Amino acid sequence: MLAPLLQGLAICGVSWFLWKYFRQVVVKSPLDNIPGPPPESFTWGNLSQMLHRHAWPMYEYLTESYKGVVKLAGPLGHRMLYVFDPVAMHSIIVKDQYVYEEAAWFIKSNRLNFGLGLLATLGNHHRKQRKLLNPVFSIAHMRRMIPIFNQVGHQLQNGIEQRVRGHDEPVELDMLSWMGRTALELIGQAGLGYSFDPLVADSADEFMLAIKAFQPAVMQMTLIRRLIPYLPDIRIVWLRNLLLDLIPNKGVQKVRDIVNVMHERAVAIYEEKKQALERGDESLKDKVGEGRDLMSILLKANMVASDEDKLPEAELIGQVATFIFAAMDTTSNALSIILTLLAEHPDVQEKLREEILEASNGEDLDYDALVSLPYLDAVCRETLRLHPPVTTVFRETRQDIVMPLSEPVTGIDGTKMNEILVPKDTTVIVGILSSNRNKAIWGEDALEWKPERWLSSLPESVTEAKIPGIYSNLMTFLGGGRACIGFKFSQLEMKVILCLLLSKFAFAPSDKPVVWNVSGIRFPTVGEEMKASLPMKVSLYKPEAGCN
C-alpha cells in the first residue's frame, strides 16, 4: 500500500517540476515580441555569454544595440529580460521591489556562504534586519570612523614604504593584495572591533587569502549556482560537506573550504564581542576600536530592541560574515580599479596628488575636509560610474506585472510598446554597467574615463533620466530597499586610503598583462590565470625641484 503511494507522490513531484521549469518552452509569452540576440545554445541560452569571465564585449553590445530592454534566452528555453531603461529600473528596484525579488539561487547561495545576513533574506525578514542596521551606518557614526581609517591607512603606508624605500627603480607590488588586506583591516577595526592584519608581513594570512579566492572560485561555478534552489536544504554541516565532495567541480570544493574558514572566524569574532559587551563598557575600551565599531553599536542596539525587532544570534553571526565579505571585496577591488586608472593617466594622478597635498599640509584630513575635495570626489565617482564592481543583479518576478518604459520599444512585429507585461517567474537582469554607460543618458563620451565631467553640472539628460540609484545618478550601489547599506562607509575608506597613498607614493602600470574579469564582483588577474592579482610599479613620490 505504501509503495504505490510513494510512487504516485514521486510522479506528481517530477511532473510539477517539469511543468514549472519547461512550461516557458511550450507556452507563448508577451516577451516573445521583445527584440534580443539569438541564444548561444539551448542548454544555457545567452546566460553563458553573460557570465563568462571575458563577457565585457557582450555587455557593450547589449548597451549599444538596444534601447533599455532586451530579451535574452535563459537555460533550457527560459526567457529573461535584461533591463537598463531608467523607468523600468525604478519599477524593479523601488516601486515594485517586492514583486521583483532577489533570485532564489542568489538568496540560497548567500545563505549557504554567509549565513542569515542581510544578503540572504527577503521581504519582512530583510526589512527587520535593515531597520536595526540602518542607524549603524549613520553619518554621525561615519564621522567617528575617520581616525580608525587614518590609523589603518598609516599602517598601509609603512608596510609599502618598507618595500620600496632604498630602491632606485620602482618596485613591483601586488596592489590587489595590499588593498584587500587594507580593506579587511578597515572593516575589522571600524566594523567589527577586531584586527585581522597589522599590514607588516610580506603576504596576507590564510583568512584574507581565502576571501580574495572567493570570486575566482565562484566564477568556476557560476552556472552550477543556478541549480542551488532545486537542491535539498541540508543544514548539518558535516553531511553537507560530505555531499559537496561528490560534486566534480573544483570551484564547489574551493568555495566550501572558503565558507568554512569565514564561518569559523565570524563565530569567533561574534563570541569575543558578545563576551566583552557582557563584561561592560570598560572591557570594550581595551579592545580594538574601543567599542565604537559598527558591530558593538549593532549588538548594543539589539540588546535593547523590542522582542519584535531583536535579531537572533544566528543572524548576528550572519551579519559578521556579510560585513567581512561585502565590505572587503567590493572596496578593495574598487580601490584597485582607481589605482589602475591613475597609473594609466599620470596627469590625473599628479593633479589629484596636488589637491590632496595642498589640503592636508602633512596632516590627516578630518571628515569635513575629506568630503570637500572636488577632484578626489570626481575621480571616485567617475571610476564607480565606468567600472562598477558589480556588473548586474538578478531579480525574479513573484507575480505577473506590467513594466513601464521611459521610451517605446519597437517589437519584433513592428509595434511600439510603452510597457511590457512580464509574466510570473521571469528572470530580470538589472544592467548596472549598461545604465552607467548608456550614451543616451551620459552622452557620446560615456565610455571614456573623464573625472572632469563631475566638476560642472551634469547634462540634463542625466538629471531628467531619474536613475533610481542612491548615489550620483548611478546604479553602482543600487537603490530601494536593497541598496548597498554601507556605501558611505565604502566611499570614506576609499578616500582616506587614496589620500594617504598618493601623498607618499607614485604608481605606474606593470609590464605584465592585467585582465579584469566578469564575476559577482569584478577582479583582476595576470592574463588567463585564476588567482586574483594586480601587479603595479610603486615608488616613493619625489616632488619636482622647486615645488613646495
Coordinates of C-alpha atoms in Angstrom, one line a residue:
M1 CA 0.0 0.0 0.0
L2 CA 2.9 2.4 0.9
A3 CA 4.9 1.7 -2.3
P4 CA 2.1 2.8 -4.8
L5 CA 1.6 6.0 -2.6
L6 CA 5.3 6.9 -2.7
Q7 CA 5.4 6.1 -6.4
G8 CA 2.4 8.4 -7.0
L9 CA 4.0 11.2 -5.0
A10 CA 7.2 10.8 -6.9
I11 CA 5.4 11.1 -10.3
C12 CA 3.5 14.1 -9.1
G13 CA 6.7 15.8 -7.9
V14 CA 8.5 15.1 -11.1
S15 CA 5.6 16.3 -13.2
W16 CA 5.3 19.5 -11.2
F17 CA 9.0 20.2 -11.6
L18 CA 8.9 19.5 -15.4
W19 CA 5.8 21.8 -15.8
K20 CA 7.2 24.6 -13.7
Y21 CA 10.6 24.5 -15.4
F22 CA 9.7 23.7 -19.0
R23 CA 6.3 25.5 -19.4
Q24 CA 8.1 28.5 -20.9
V25 CA 9.3 26.4 -23.8
V26 CA 5.8 25.4 -24.9
V27 CA 3.7 28.4 -23.7
K28 CA 3.7 31.6 -25.7
S29 CA 4.7 34.8 -23.8
P30 CA 4.3 38.5 -24.2
L31 CA 8.1 38.6 -24.0
D32 CA 8.4 36.9 -27.4
N33 CA 7.9 40.2 -29.2
I34 CA 10.9 41.9 -27.4
P35 CA 14.0 42.1 -29.6
G36 CA 17.2 40.4 -28.4
P37 CA 20.2 38.4 -29.6
P38 CA 19.9 34.8 -30.6
P39 CA 20.8 32.2 -27.9
E40 CA 24.2 30.7 -28.0
S41 CA 22.8 27.2 -27.1
F42 CA 19.5 25.7 -25.9
T43 CA 21.2 24.4 -22.7
W44 CA 22.3 27.8 -21.4
G45 CA 20.8 30.3 -23.8
N46 CA 22.7 33.6 -23.6
L47 CA 23.5 33.1 -19.9
S48 CA 26.9 31.6 -20.5
Q49 CA 27.8 34.7 -22.6
M50 CA 26.7 36.9 -19.8
L51 CA 28.7 35.0 -17.1
H52 CA 31.9 34.4 -19.0
R53 CA 35.0 35.9 -17.4
H54 CA 35.5 37.9 -20.7
A55 CA 31.9 38.9 -21.2
W56 CA 32.7 42.7 -21.5
P57 CA 32.0 42.7 -25.3
M58 CA 28.6 41.1 -24.7
Y59 CA 27.6 43.9 -22.3
E60 CA 28.9 46.6 -24.7
Y61 CA 26.9 45.0 -27.5
L62 CA 23.7 45.0 -25.4
T63 CA 24.2 48.6 -24.3
E64 CA 25.0 49.9 -27.8
S65 CA 22.4 47.9 -29.7
Y66 CA 19.2 48.0 -27.7
K67 CA 17.0 50.7 -26.0
G68 CA 17.0 49.7 -22.4
V69 CA 15.1 46.4 -22.5
V70 CA 16.4 43.2 -24.2
K71 CA 15.0 39.7 -24.3
L72 CA 17.6 37.1 -23.5
A73 CA 17.4 33.3 -23.6
G74 CA 17.9 31.6 -20.3
P75 CA 18.7 27.9 -19.7
L76 CA 16.6 25.3 -21.4
G77 CA 14.4 27.8 -23.3
H78 CA 13.6 30.1 -20.4
R79 CA 13.0 33.8 -21.2
M80 CA 14.9 36.5 -19.4
L81 CA 14.9 40.3 -19.6
Y82 CA 18.0 42.5 -19.5
V83 CA 17.0 46.0 -18.3
F84 CA 18.7 49.3 -18.2
D85 CA 15.8 51.6 -19.0
P86 CA 15.6 54.1 -16.0
V87 CA 11.8 54.0 -15.6
A88 CA 11.8 50.2 -15.8
M89 CA 14.6 50.0 -13.2
H90 CA 12.7 52.3 -10.9
S91 CA 9.8 49.8 -11.0
I92 CA 12.1 46.9 -10.4
I93 CA 14.2 48.2 -7.5
V94 CA 11.9 50.8 -5.9
K95 CA 8.2 50.9 -6.8
D96 CA 7.6 47.2 -7.2
Q97 CA 10.6 45.8 -5.5
Y98 CA 8.6 43.2 -3.6
V99 CA 7.4 41.8 -6.9
Y100 CA 10.9 41.8 -8.4
E101 CA 12.6 39.8 -5.5
E102 CA 16.2 38.7 -5.4
A103 CA 16.7 35.5 -7.4
A104 CA 16.2 32.3 -5.5
W105 CA 19.7 31.0 -6.4
F106 CA 21.3 34.2 -5.1
I107 CA 19.5 34.1 -1.8
K108 CA 20.1 30.4 -1.1
S109 CA 23.7 30.5 -2.1
N110 CA 24.3 33.6 0.1
R111 CA 22.6 31.7 3.0
L112 CA 25.0 28.8 2.4
N113 CA 28.0 31.1 2.1
F114 CA 27.4 33.8 4.7
G115 CA 24.6 32.6 6.9
L116 CA 21.4 34.6 7.6
G117 CA 22.9 38.0 7.0
L118 CA 21.5 40.9 5.0
L119 CA 22.3 39.4 1.7
A120 CA 20.4 36.2 2.4
T121 CA 16.9 37.4 3.5
L122 CA 13.8 38.6 1.7
G123 CA 10.6 40.6 2.4
N124 CA 9.7 41.3 6.1
H125 CA 12.7 39.4 7.3
H126 CA 15.1 41.6 5.3
R127 CA 13.3 44.8 6.4
K128 CA 13.6 43.8 10.0
Q129 CA 17.3 43.3 9.7
R130 CA 17.8 46.6 7.8
K131 CA 15.7 48.5 10.4
L132 CA 18.2 47.6 13.1
L133 CA 21.3 48.1 10.8
N134 CA 20.4 51.4 9.2
P135 CA 21.3 53.6 12.2
V136 CA 24.6 51.9 12.5
F137 CA 25.7 53.4 9.1
S138 CA 24.6 57.0 10.0
I139 CA 26.7 60.0 9.1
A140 CA 27.4 60.6 12.9
H141 CA 28.9 57.1 13.2
M142 CA 30.8 57.5 9.9
R143 CA 32.5 60.7 11.3
R144 CA 33.8 58.7 14.2
M145 CA 35.3 56.2 11.9
I146 CA 37.8 58.6 10.2
P147 CA 40.5 58.3 12.9
I148 CA 40.4 54.5 12.6
F149 CA 40.6 54.7 8.8
N150 CA 43.6 57.0 9.1
Q151 CA 45.3 54.7 11.6
V152 CA 44.9 51.7 9.2
G153 CA 46.0 53.9 6.3
H154 CA 49.2 54.8 8.1
Q155 CA 49.9 51.1 8.7
L156 CA 49.5 50.6 4.9
Q157 CA 51.9 53.5 4.2
N158 CA 54.5 51.9 6.5
G159 CA 54.1 48.5 5.0
I160 CA 54.5 49.7 1.4
E161 CA 57.3 52.1 2.3
Q162 CA 59.4 49.3 3.8
R163 CA 59.3 47.5 0.5
V164 CA 60.1 50.4 -1.9
R165 CA 62.5 52.6 0.2
G166 CA 66.1 52.3 -0.9
H167 CA 65.3 51.2 -4.4
D168 CA 66.4 53.3 -7.4
E169 CA 63.7 51.8 -9.6
P170 CA 60.0 51.3 -8.9
V171 CA 59.2 48.0 -7.1
E172 CA 56.5 45.7 -8.4
L173 CA 53.9 45.0 -5.8
D174 CA 50.6 43.2 -5.9
M175 CA 48.3 46.1 -5.1
L176 CA 45.2 44.0 -5.1
S177 CA 46.7 42.0 -2.2
W178 CA 47.6 45.2 -0.4
M179 CA 44.2 46.8 -1.0
G180 CA 42.5 43.5 0.1
R181 CA 44.5 43.4 3.3
T182 CA 43.8 47.1 4.0
A183 CA 40.0 46.8 3.3
L184 CA 39.9 43.7 5.6
E185 CA 41.7 45.6 8.4
L186 CA 39.4 48.6 7.9
I187 CA 36.2 46.6 8.2
G188 CA 37.9 44.6 11.0
Q189 CA 38.7 47.6 13.2
A190 CA 36.0 50.1 12.2
G191 CA 33.3 47.5 11.5
L192 CA 33.9 44.6 14.0
G193 CA 36.4 46.0 16.6
Y194 CA 38.8 43.3 15.5
S195 CA 42.3 43.3 14.0
F196 CA 42.9 40.9 11.1
D197 CA 46.3 42.0 9.8
P198 CA 48.8 44.7 11.0
L199 CA 50.0 45.0 7.4
V200 CA 53.6 44.1 8.3
A201 CA 54.2 40.7 6.7
D202 CA 55.0 40.3 3.0
S203 CA 51.8 38.5 2.3
A204 CA 48.3 38.1 3.7
D205 CA 47.3 35.4 6.2
E206 CA 45.1 32.4 5.4
F207 CA 41.9 34.3 6.1
M208 CA 42.4 37.1 3.7
L209 CA 43.7 34.8 1.0
A210 CA 40.5 32.7 1.4
I211 CA 38.3 35.8 0.9
K212 CA 40.2 37.0 -2.1
A213 CA 40.0 33.5 -3.6
F214 CA 36.2 33.5 -3.3
Q215 CA 35.3 35.3 -6.5
P216 CA 37.7 33.3 -8.8
A217 CA 36.2 30.1 -7.2
V218 CA 32.6 31.3 -7.7
M219 CA 33.4 32.1 -11.3
Q220 CA 34.2 28.4 -11.9
M221 CA 30.7 27.5 -10.7
T222 CA 28.5 30.4 -12.0
L223 CA 26.2 28.1 -14.0
I224 CA 26.1 25.5 -11.2
R225 CA 24.9 28.1 -8.7
R226 CA 21.6 28.4 -10.7
L227 CA 20.8 24.8 -9.7
I228 CA 21.0 25.6 -5.9
P229 CA 17.3 26.3 -5.4
Y230 CA 16.4 22.8 -6.7
L231 CA 18.8 21.1 -4.2
P232 CA 17.7 20.0 -0.7
D233 CA 18.5 22.4 2.1
I234 CA 21.0 20.4 4.3
R235 CA 21.8 22.3 7.5
I236 CA 24.0 19.6 9.0
V237 CA 27.5 20.9 8.1
W238 CA 29.4 17.6 8.1
L239 CA 26.7 16.0 5.9
R240 CA 26.6 18.9 3.5
N241 CA 30.4 18.9 3.2
L242 CA 30.3 15.1 2.5
L243 CA 27.8 15.6 -0.3
L244 CA 29.7 18.5 -1.8
D245 CA 32.8 16.3 -2.0
L246 CA 30.9 14.2 -4.6
I247 CA 30.3 17.2 -7.0
P248 CA 33.0 17.0 -9.7
N249 CA 33.8 20.8 -9.8
K250 CA 36.9 22.3 -8.2
G251 CA 35.1 25.6 -7.7
V252 CA 32.5 23.9 -5.5
Q253 CA 35.1 22.4 -3.2
K254 CA 37.1 25.6 -3.1
V255 CA 34.0 27.7 -2.1
R256 CA 33.1 25.1 0.6
D257 CA 36.6 25.4 2.1
I258 CA 36.5 29.2 2.0
V259 CA 33.0 29.3 3.5
N260 CA 34.1 27.1 6.4
V261 CA 37.1 29.4 7.1
M262 CA 34.8 32.5 7.0
H263 CA 32.2 30.9 9.3
E264 CA 34.7 29.9 11.9
R265 CA 36.2 33.4 12.1
A266 CA 32.8 35.0 12.1
V267 CA 31.7 32.9 15.1
A268 CA 34.9 33.6 17.0
I269 CA 34.6 37.4 16.4
Y270 CA 30.9 37.4 17.5
E271 CA 31.6 35.4 20.7
E272 CA 34.5 37.7 21.6
K273 CA 32.4 40.8 21.0
K274 CA 29.4 39.4 22.9
Q275 CA 31.6 38.5 26.0
A276 CA 33.2 41.9 26.0
L277 CA 29.8 43.6 26.0
E278 CA 28.6 41.4 28.8
R279 CA 31.5 42.5 30.9
G280 CA 30.6 46.1 30.3
D281 CA 31.9 49.3 28.5
E282 CA 35.2 49.3 30.5
S283 CA 36.1 45.9 28.9
L284 CA 35.4 47.4 25.4
K285 CA 37.9 50.2 26.0
D286 CA 40.7 47.6 25.9
K287 CA 39.5 46.2 22.6
V288 CA 40.3 47.4 19.0
G289 CA 38.0 50.3 18.2
E290 CA 37.2 50.9 21.9
G291 CA 33.6 49.9 21.4
R292 CA 33.0 52.5 18.7
D293 CA 33.0 49.9 15.9
L294 CA 29.8 49.1 14.0
M295 CA 29.3 45.6 15.4
S296 CA 29.5 46.9 19.0
I297 CA 26.9 49.5 18.1
L298 CA 24.7 46.9 16.5
L299 CA 24.9 44.4 19.4
K300 CA 24.1 47.2 21.9
A301 CA 21.1 48.2 19.8
N302 CA 20.0 44.6 19.6
M303 CA 20.2 44.2 23.4
V304 CA 17.7 47.0 24.0
A305 CA 15.4 46.3 20.9
S306 CA 11.9 45.0 21.4
D307 CA 11.3 41.3 21.1
E308 CA 9.7 42.0 17.7
D309 CA 12.8 43.8 16.4
K310 CA 15.5 41.8 18.1
L311 CA 17.8 39.6 15.8
P312 CA 18.6 36.1 16.9
E313 CA 22.2 35.0 17.4
A314 CA 22.5 33.1 14.1
E315 CA 21.5 36.3 12.2
L316 CA 24.0 38.4 14.1
I317 CA 26.8 35.9 13.1
G318 CA 25.5 36.1 9.6
Q319 CA 25.9 39.9 9.7
V320 CA 29.6 39.5 10.7
A321 CA 30.3 37.2 7.7
T322 CA 28.4 39.6 5.4
F323 CA 30.2 42.6 6.7
I324 CA 33.6 40.9 6.2
F325 CA 33.0 39.8 2.6
A326 CA 30.8 42.6 1.2
A327 CA 32.9 45.4 2.7
M328 CA 36.3 43.9 1.8
D329 CA 35.9 42.6 -1.7
T330 CA 34.0 45.5 -3.2
T331 CA 36.1 48.2 -1.6
S332 CA 39.4 46.6 -2.3
N333 CA 38.5 45.9 -6.0
A334 CA 37.2 49.5 -6.4
L335 CA 40.4 50.9 -5.0
S336 CA 42.4 48.7 -7.3
I337 CA 40.5 50.0 -10.3
I338 CA 41.1 53.6 -9.3
L339 CA 44.9 52.9 -8.8
T340 CA 45.0 51.2 -12.2
L341 CA 43.4 54.2 -13.9
L342 CA 45.6 56.7 -12.1
A343 CA 48.7 54.7 -13.2
E344 CA 47.4 54.8 -16.8
H345 CA 46.7 58.5 -16.5
P346 CA 49.8 60.1 -14.8
D347 CA 48.4 63.6 -15.4
V348 CA 45.3 62.8 -13.4
Q349 CA 47.4 61.1 -10.7
E350 CA 49.5 64.2 -10.4
K351 CA 46.6 66.7 -10.4
L352 CA 44.8 64.6 -7.7
R353 CA 48.0 64.4 -5.6
E354 CA 48.4 68.2 -5.7
E355 CA 44.9 68.6 -4.4
I356 CA 45.5 66.2 -1.6
L357 CA 48.9 67.7 -0.6
E358 CA 47.5 71.2 -0.6
A359 CA 44.5 70.2 1.6
S360 CA 46.4 68.0 4.0
N361 CA 49.6 70.1 4.5
G362 CA 51.2 67.0 6.1
E363 CA 48.3 66.3 8.4
D364 CA 45.5 63.7 8.4
L365 CA 42.2 65.0 6.9
D366 CA 39.1 65.0 9.0
Y367 CA 35.6 64.2 7.7
D368 CA 34.7 67.7 6.5
A369 CA 38.0 68.2 4.7
L370 CA 37.8 64.8 3.1
V371 CA 34.4 65.2 1.6
S372 CA 35.2 68.7 0.3
L373 CA 37.9 67.7 -2.1
P374 CA 36.3 68.1 -5.5
Y375 CA 38.8 66.3 -7.7
L376 CA 39.1 63.3 -5.4
D377 CA 35.3 63.1 -5.4
A378 CA 35.3 63.3 -9.2
V379 CA 37.9 60.6 -9.6
C380 CA 35.9 58.3 -7.3
R381 CA 32.5 59.0 -8.9
E382 CA 33.8 58.6 -12.5
T383 CA 35.5 55.3 -11.7
L384 CA 32.4 53.9 -10.0
R385 CA 30.4 55.0 -13.0
L386 CA 32.6 53.5 -15.7
H387 CA 33.8 50.4 -13.7
P388 CA 31.2 49.5 -11.1
P389 CA 32.5 46.5 -9.0
V390 CA 29.1 44.7 -9.6
T391 CA 28.0 44.5 -13.2
T392 CA 24.5 43.1 -12.8
V393 CA 21.9 42.0 -10.3
F394 CA 19.3 39.3 -10.9
R395 CA 15.6 39.5 -9.9
E396 CA 12.7 37.1 -10.3
T397 CA 9.0 38.2 -10.6
R398 CA 6.7 36.8 -8.0
Q399 CA 3.6 37.6 -10.0
D400 CA 2.6 38.9 -13.4
I401 CA 3.4 42.7 -13.6
V402 CA 3.4 45.5 -16.1
M403 CA 6.8 47.1 -16.6
P404 CA 6.7 50.8 -17.6
L405 CA 9.3 52.2 -20.0
S406 CA 10.8 55.7 -20.4
E407 CA 10.5 55.4 -24.2
P408 CA 8.8 53.0 -26.5
V409 CA 10.5 49.8 -27.7
T410 CA 9.8 48.5 -31.2
G411 CA 8.7 44.9 -31.1
I412 CA 9.8 42.2 -33.5
D413 CA 6.4 42.6 -35.3
G414 CA 7.0 46.4 -35.6
T415 CA 4.5 47.5 -32.9
K416 CA 5.6 50.3 -30.5
M417 CA 5.4 49.2 -26.8
N418 CA 5.2 51.7 -24.0
E419 CA 5.1 49.0 -21.4
I420 CA 5.7 45.3 -21.1
L421 CA 3.7 42.6 -19.4
V422 CA 6.3 40.5 -17.5
P423 CA 5.0 37.0 -16.5
K424 CA 5.5 35.5 -13.1
D425 CA 8.8 33.6 -12.6
T426 CA 10.6 35.7 -15.2
T427 CA 14.3 36.3 -14.5
V428 CA 15.1 40.0 -14.8
I429 CA 18.7 41.2 -15.0
V430 CA 19.3 44.8 -14.0
G431 CA 22.2 46.2 -16.1
I432 CA 24.2 48.3 -13.7
L433 CA 27.1 48.6 -16.1
S434 CA 24.8 49.4 -19.1
S435 CA 22.9 52.1 -17.1
N436 CA 26.1 53.8 -16.1
R437 CA 27.5 53.7 -19.7
N438 CA 24.3 54.5 -21.5
K439 CA 25.2 57.1 -24.2
A440 CA 21.5 58.2 -24.4
I441 CA 21.9 59.4 -20.9
W442 CA 25.6 60.2 -20.4
G443 CA 26.5 61.4 -23.9
E444 CA 28.7 60.1 -26.7
D445 CA 31.8 60.2 -24.3
A446 CA 30.1 57.7 -21.9
L447 CA 32.7 55.1 -22.5
E448 CA 35.6 57.5 -21.6
W449 CA 37.0 57.9 -18.2
K450 CA 36.7 61.7 -17.6
P451 CA 36.7 62.8 -14.0
E452 CA 36.2 66.4 -15.1
R453 CA 32.6 65.6 -16.1
W454 CA 31.8 65.8 -12.3
L455 CA 33.4 69.2 -11.8
S456 CA 30.5 71.0 -13.6
S457 CA 26.8 70.5 -13.9
L458 CA 25.8 67.1 -15.4
P459 CA 23.8 67.2 -18.7
E460 CA 20.1 67.5 -18.5
S461 CA 19.8 64.0 -20.0
V462 CA 21.3 62.7 -16.8
T463 CA 19.2 64.6 -14.3
E464 CA 16.0 64.1 -16.3
A465 CA 16.5 60.3 -16.6
K466 CA 15.8 60.0 -12.8
I467 CA 18.1 57.0 -12.4
P468 CA 16.8 55.2 -9.3
G469 CA 20.3 54.6 -7.7
I470 CA 21.1 56.1 -4.3
Y471 CA 24.4 57.6 -5.4
S472 CA 25.1 60.3 -8.0
N473 CA 22.6 59.2 -10.7
L474 CA 24.4 55.9 -10.8
M475 CA 23.2 52.3 -10.3
T476 CA 26.6 51.3 -8.8
F477 CA 25.1 51.0 -5.2
L478 CA 21.6 50.2 -6.4
G479 CA 18.6 51.8 -4.8
G480 CA 15.4 50.9 -3.0
G481 CA 15.2 48.6 -0.1
R482 CA 18.2 46.5 -1.2
A483 CA 20.5 49.4 -1.9
C484 CA 24.1 49.0 -0.5
I485 CA 23.7 49.8 3.2
G486 CA 27.4 50.6 3.6
F487 CA 28.1 52.8 0.6
K488 CA 29.0 55.8 2.7
F489 CA 31.4 53.7 4.7
S490 CA 33.0 52.4 1.5
Q491 CA 33.3 55.9 0.0
L492 CA 35.0 57.3 3.1
E493 CA 37.5 54.5 3.4
M494 CA 38.4 54.7 -0.3
K495 CA 39.1 58.5 0.0
V496 CA 41.2 58.1 3.1
I497 CA 43.3 55.4 1.6
L498 CA 43.8 57.3 -1.7
C499 CA 44.9 60.4 0.2
L500 CA 47.5 58.6 2.2
L501 CA 48.8 56.6 -0.7
L502 CA 49.1 59.4 -3.2
S503 CA 50.7 61.7 -0.7
K504 CA 53.6 59.3 -0.4
F505 CA 53.8 57.0 -3.5
A506 CA 53.7 57.1 -7.3
F507 CA 52.1 54.4 -9.3
A508 CA 52.8 53.1 -12.8
P509 CA 51.4 50.1 -14.8
S510 CA 53.2 46.8 -14.7
D511 CA 54.7 45.2 -17.8
K512 CA 52.5 42.2 -17.1
P513 CA 49.1 41.9 -19.0
V514 CA 46.4 42.6 -16.4
V515 CA 42.9 41.4 -17.2
W516 CA 39.7 42.4 -15.4
N517 CA 37.3 39.5 -15.2
V518 CA 33.5 39.5 -15.0
S519 CA 32.2 37.8 -11.8
G520 CA 29.8 38.6 -9.0
I521 CA 32.4 41.3 -8.2
R522 CA 34.9 42.1 -10.9
F523 CA 38.5 41.2 -10.2
P524 CA 41.9 41.4 -11.9
T525 CA 44.3 38.6 -12.9
V526 CA 47.5 38.4 -14.8
G527 CA 46.5 37.1 -18.2
E528 CA 44.4 33.9 -18.0
E529 CA 45.5 33.0 -14.5
M530 CA 42.8 32.2 -12.0
K531 CA 44.5 33.8 -9.0
A532 CA 43.3 37.3 -8.4
S533 CA 46.2 39.8 -8.5
L534 CA 47.2 43.3 -9.7
P535 CA 50.9 43.9 -10.2
M536 CA 51.9 47.6 -10.3
K537 CA 55.1 49.5 -10.2
V538 CA 55.3 51.6 -7.0
S539 CA 57.9 54.2 -5.9
L540 CA 58.2 56.9 -3.3
Y541 CA 56.8 60.1 -4.5
K542 CA 59.5 62.7 -5.2
P543 CA 58.3 66.3 -5.6
E544 CA 59.9 68.1 -8.6
A545 CA 62.7 70.5 -7.7
G546 CA 61.3 73.9 -6.8
C547 CA 57.9 72.5 -5.7
N548 CA 56.7 73.0 -2.2

